[in-house]
Tab-separated table of C-alpha atoms in Angstrom:
chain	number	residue	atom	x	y	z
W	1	UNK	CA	-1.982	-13.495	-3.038
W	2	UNK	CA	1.329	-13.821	-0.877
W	3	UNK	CA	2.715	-16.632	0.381
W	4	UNK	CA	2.836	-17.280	3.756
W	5	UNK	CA	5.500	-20.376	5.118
W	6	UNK	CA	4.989	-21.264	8.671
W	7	UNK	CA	8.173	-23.005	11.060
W	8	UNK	CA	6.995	-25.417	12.970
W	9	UNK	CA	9.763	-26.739	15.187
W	10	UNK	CA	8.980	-29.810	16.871
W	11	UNK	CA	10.422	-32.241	20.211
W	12	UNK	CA	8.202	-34.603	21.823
W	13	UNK	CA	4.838	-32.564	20.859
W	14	UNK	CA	2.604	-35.428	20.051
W	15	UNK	CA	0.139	-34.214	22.698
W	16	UNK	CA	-0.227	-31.470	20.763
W	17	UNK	CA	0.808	-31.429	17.161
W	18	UNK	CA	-2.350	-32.576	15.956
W	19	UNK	CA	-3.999	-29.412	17.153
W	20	UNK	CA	-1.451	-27.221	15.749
W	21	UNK	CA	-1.151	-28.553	11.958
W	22	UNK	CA	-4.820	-28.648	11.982
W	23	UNK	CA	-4.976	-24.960	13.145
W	24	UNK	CA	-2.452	-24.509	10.422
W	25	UNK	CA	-4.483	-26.476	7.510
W	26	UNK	CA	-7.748	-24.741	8.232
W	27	UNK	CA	-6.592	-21.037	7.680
W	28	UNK	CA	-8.582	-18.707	5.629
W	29	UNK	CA	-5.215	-17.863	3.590
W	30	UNK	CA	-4.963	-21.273	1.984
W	31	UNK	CA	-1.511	-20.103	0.017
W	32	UNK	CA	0.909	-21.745	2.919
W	33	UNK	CA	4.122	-23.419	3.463
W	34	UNK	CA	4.050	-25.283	6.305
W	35	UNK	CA	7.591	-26.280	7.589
W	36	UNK	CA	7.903	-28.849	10.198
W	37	UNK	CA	11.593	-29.905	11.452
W	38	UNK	CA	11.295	-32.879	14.164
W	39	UNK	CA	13.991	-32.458	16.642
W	40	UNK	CA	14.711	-35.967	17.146
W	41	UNK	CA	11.937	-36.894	19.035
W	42	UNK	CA	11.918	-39.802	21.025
W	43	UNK	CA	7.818	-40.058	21.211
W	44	UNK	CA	5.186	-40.374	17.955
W	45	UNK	CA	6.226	-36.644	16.746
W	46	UNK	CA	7.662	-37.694	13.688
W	47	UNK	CA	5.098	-40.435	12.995
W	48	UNK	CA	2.449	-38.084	12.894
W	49	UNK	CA	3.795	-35.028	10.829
W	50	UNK	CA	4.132	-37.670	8.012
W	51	UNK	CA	0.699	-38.601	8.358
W	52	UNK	CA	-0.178	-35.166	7.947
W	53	UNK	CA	2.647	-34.568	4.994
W	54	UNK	CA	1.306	-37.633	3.107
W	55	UNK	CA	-2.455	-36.209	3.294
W	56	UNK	CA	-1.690	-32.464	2.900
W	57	UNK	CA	1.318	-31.629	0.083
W	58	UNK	CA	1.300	-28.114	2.226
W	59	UNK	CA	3.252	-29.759	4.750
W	60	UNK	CA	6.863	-30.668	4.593
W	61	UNK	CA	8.701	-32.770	7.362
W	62	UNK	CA	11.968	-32.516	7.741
W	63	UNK	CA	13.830	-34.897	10.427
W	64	UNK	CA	17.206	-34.450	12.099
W	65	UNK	CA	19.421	-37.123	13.103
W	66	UNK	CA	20.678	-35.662	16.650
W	67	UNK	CA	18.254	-33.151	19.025
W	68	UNK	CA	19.910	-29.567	18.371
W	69	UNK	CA	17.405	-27.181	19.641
W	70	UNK	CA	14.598	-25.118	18.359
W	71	UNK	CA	16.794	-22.253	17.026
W	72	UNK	CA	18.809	-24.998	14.795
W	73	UNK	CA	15.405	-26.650	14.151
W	74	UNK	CA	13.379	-23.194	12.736
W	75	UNK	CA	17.026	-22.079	10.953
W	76	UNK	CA	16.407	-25.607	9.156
W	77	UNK	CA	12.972	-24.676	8.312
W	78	UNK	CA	13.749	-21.097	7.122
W	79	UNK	CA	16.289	-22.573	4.995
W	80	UNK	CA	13.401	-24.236	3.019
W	81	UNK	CA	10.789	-21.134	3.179
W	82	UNK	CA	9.179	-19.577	0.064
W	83	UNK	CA	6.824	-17.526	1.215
W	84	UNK	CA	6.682	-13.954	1.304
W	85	UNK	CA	6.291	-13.734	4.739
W	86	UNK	CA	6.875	-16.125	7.423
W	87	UNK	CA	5.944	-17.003	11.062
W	88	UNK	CA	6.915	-19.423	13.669
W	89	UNK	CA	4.288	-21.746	15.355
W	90	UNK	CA	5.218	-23.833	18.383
W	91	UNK	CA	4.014	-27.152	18.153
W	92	UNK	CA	1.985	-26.630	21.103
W	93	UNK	CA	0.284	-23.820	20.095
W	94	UNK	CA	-2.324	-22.896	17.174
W	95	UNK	CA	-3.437	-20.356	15.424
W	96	UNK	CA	-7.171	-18.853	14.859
W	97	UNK	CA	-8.757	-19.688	11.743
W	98	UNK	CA	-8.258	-16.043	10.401
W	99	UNK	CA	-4.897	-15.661	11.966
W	100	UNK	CA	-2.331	-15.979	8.718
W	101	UNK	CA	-5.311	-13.929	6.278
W	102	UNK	CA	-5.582	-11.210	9.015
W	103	UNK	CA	-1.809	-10.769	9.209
W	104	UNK	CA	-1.292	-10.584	5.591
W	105	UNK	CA	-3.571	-8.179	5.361
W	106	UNK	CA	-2.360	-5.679	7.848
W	107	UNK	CA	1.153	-5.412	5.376
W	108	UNK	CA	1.510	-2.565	3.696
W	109	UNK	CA	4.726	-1.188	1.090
W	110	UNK	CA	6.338	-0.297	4.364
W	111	UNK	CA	5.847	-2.689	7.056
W	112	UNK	CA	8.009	-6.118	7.663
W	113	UNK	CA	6.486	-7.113	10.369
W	114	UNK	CA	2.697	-7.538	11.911
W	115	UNK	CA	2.290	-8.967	15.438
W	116	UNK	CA	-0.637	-11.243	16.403
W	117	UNK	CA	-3.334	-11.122	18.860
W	118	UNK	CA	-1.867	-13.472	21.825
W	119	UNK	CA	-4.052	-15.330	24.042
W	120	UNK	CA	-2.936	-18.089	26.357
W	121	UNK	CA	-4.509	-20.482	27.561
W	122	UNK	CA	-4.381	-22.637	30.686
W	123	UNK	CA	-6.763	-25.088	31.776
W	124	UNK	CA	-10.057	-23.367	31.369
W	125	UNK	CA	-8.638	-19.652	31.768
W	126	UNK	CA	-7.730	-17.834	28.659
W	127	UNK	CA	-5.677	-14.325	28.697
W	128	UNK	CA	-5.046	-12.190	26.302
W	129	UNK	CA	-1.492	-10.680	26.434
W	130	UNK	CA	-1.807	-6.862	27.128
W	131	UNK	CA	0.286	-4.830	24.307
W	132	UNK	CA	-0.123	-1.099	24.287
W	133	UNK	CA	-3.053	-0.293	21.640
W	134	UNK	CA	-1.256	0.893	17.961
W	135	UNK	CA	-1.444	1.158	14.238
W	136	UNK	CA	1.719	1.518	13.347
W	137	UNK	CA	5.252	1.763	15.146
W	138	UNK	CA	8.881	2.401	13.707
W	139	UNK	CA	11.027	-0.588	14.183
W	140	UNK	CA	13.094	1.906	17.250
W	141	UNK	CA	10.015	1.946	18.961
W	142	UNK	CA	9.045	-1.666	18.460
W	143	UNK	CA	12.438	-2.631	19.522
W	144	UNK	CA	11.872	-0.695	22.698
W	145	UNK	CA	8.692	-1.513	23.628
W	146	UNK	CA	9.885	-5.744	23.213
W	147	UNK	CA	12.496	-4.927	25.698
W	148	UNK	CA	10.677	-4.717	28.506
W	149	UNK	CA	7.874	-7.094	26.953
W	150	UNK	CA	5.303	-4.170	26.397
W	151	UNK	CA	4.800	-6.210	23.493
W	152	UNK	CA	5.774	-9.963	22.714
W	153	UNK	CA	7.446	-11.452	19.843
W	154	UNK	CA	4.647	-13.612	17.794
W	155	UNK	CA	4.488	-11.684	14.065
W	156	UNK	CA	4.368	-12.276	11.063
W	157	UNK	CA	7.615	-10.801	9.058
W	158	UNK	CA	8.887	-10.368	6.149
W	159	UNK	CA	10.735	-13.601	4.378
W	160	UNK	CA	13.620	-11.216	3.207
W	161	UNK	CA	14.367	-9.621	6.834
W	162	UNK	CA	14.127	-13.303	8.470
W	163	UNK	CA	16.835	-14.378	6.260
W	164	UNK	CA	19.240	-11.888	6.841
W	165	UNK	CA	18.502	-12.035	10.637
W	166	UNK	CA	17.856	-15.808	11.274
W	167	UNK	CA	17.984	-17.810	14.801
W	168	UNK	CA	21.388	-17.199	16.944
W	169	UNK	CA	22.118	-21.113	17.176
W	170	UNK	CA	24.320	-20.492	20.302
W	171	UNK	CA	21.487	-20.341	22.480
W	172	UNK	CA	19.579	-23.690	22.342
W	173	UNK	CA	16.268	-22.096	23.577
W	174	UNK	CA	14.531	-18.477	23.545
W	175	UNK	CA	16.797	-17.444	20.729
W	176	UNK	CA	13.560	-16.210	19.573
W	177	UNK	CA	13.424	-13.460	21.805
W	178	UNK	CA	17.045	-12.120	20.342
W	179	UNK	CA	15.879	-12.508	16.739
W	180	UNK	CA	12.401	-10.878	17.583
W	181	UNK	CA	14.027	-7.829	19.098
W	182	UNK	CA	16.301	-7.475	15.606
W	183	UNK	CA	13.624	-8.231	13.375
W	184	UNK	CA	11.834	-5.400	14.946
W	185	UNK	CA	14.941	-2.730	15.200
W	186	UNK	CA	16.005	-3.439	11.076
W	187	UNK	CA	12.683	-2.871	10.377
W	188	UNK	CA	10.852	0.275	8.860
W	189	UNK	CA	6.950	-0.407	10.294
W	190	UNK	CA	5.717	-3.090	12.885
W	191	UNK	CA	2.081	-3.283	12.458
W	192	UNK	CA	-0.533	-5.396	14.993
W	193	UNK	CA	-3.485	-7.928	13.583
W	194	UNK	CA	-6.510	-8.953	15.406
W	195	UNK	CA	-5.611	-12.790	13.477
């Protein structure tokens, strides 16, 4: 079975942090990593992740001593990952229950990454975000499509790829969105989930 490790960067979430490490500790894949690097938080973040490191030995906390932005935060993370794969989770989002088992599954020899089934969430409206319908796409036409946001950048990838390509630090926030679109490009096969 393959590893999955999950970064979990986290500032001032304790709204919502519960909900997302729970998310995280009920997955059907059970064989997780699940990375959590408090950004100096100022509120009860840090608090609670070590409740939830002290109960679960799945999840590690990792604290820094000065607020340097989610890219520095999941680079942190990454530098502890040994999973096969890994994902990012915000820490005010969560997963489905099937999410990380439906993901791993959709790998094959040739795919590095596998994009999840987005839905957001507001209030009481949910929508799902509208990618174009696919089995398979070469990383060129991934890379393309993530341009213009035809389709978004939560996936699953492959732990080698993410550590050659990790976070650009010089942008404090969305450097996601830069290391999505080169994930994608380096890659041979981008595959989508229904996790």
């Amino acid at each position: 079975m393959a590893k999955v490790s999950v970064l979990v960067a986290v500032y001032n979430a304790s709204s919502y942090i519960r909900q997302c490490l729970d998310s995280l500790l009920h997955q059907t894949h059970d064989d997780i990593q699940v990375i959590c690097v408090d950004d100096c938080s100022t509120d009860d973040s840090l608090s609670i992740l070590n409740q939830y490191s002290a109960i679960d030995k799945r999840v590690e906390v990792y604290h820094l001593d000065s607020n340097q932005g989610q890219a520095h935060a999941r680079n942190v993370a990454l530098l502890h990952a040994t999973g096969d794969y890994v994902c990012m989770l915000d820490s005010d989002d969560w997963f489905s229950a099937d999410a990380l088992e439906k993901a791993v599954s959709a790998f094959d020899v040739n795919t590095d990454c596998v994009l999840f089934d987005v839905l957001l969430e507001w209030g009481d409206s949910t929508e799902r975000y509208a990618i174009p319908d696919f089995h398979t796409l070469t990383g060129d036409e991934a890379f393309r499509l993530s341009l213009t946001w035809q389709i978004h950048g939560l996936y699953m990838v492959r732990s080698s790829v993410h550590r050659q390509y990790p976070y650009d630090e010089t942008s404090r926030l969305y450097s996601d969105d830069n290391t999505t679109r080169i994930h994608y490009l380096v890659s041979r096969n981008v595959r989508q989930c229904s996790g």
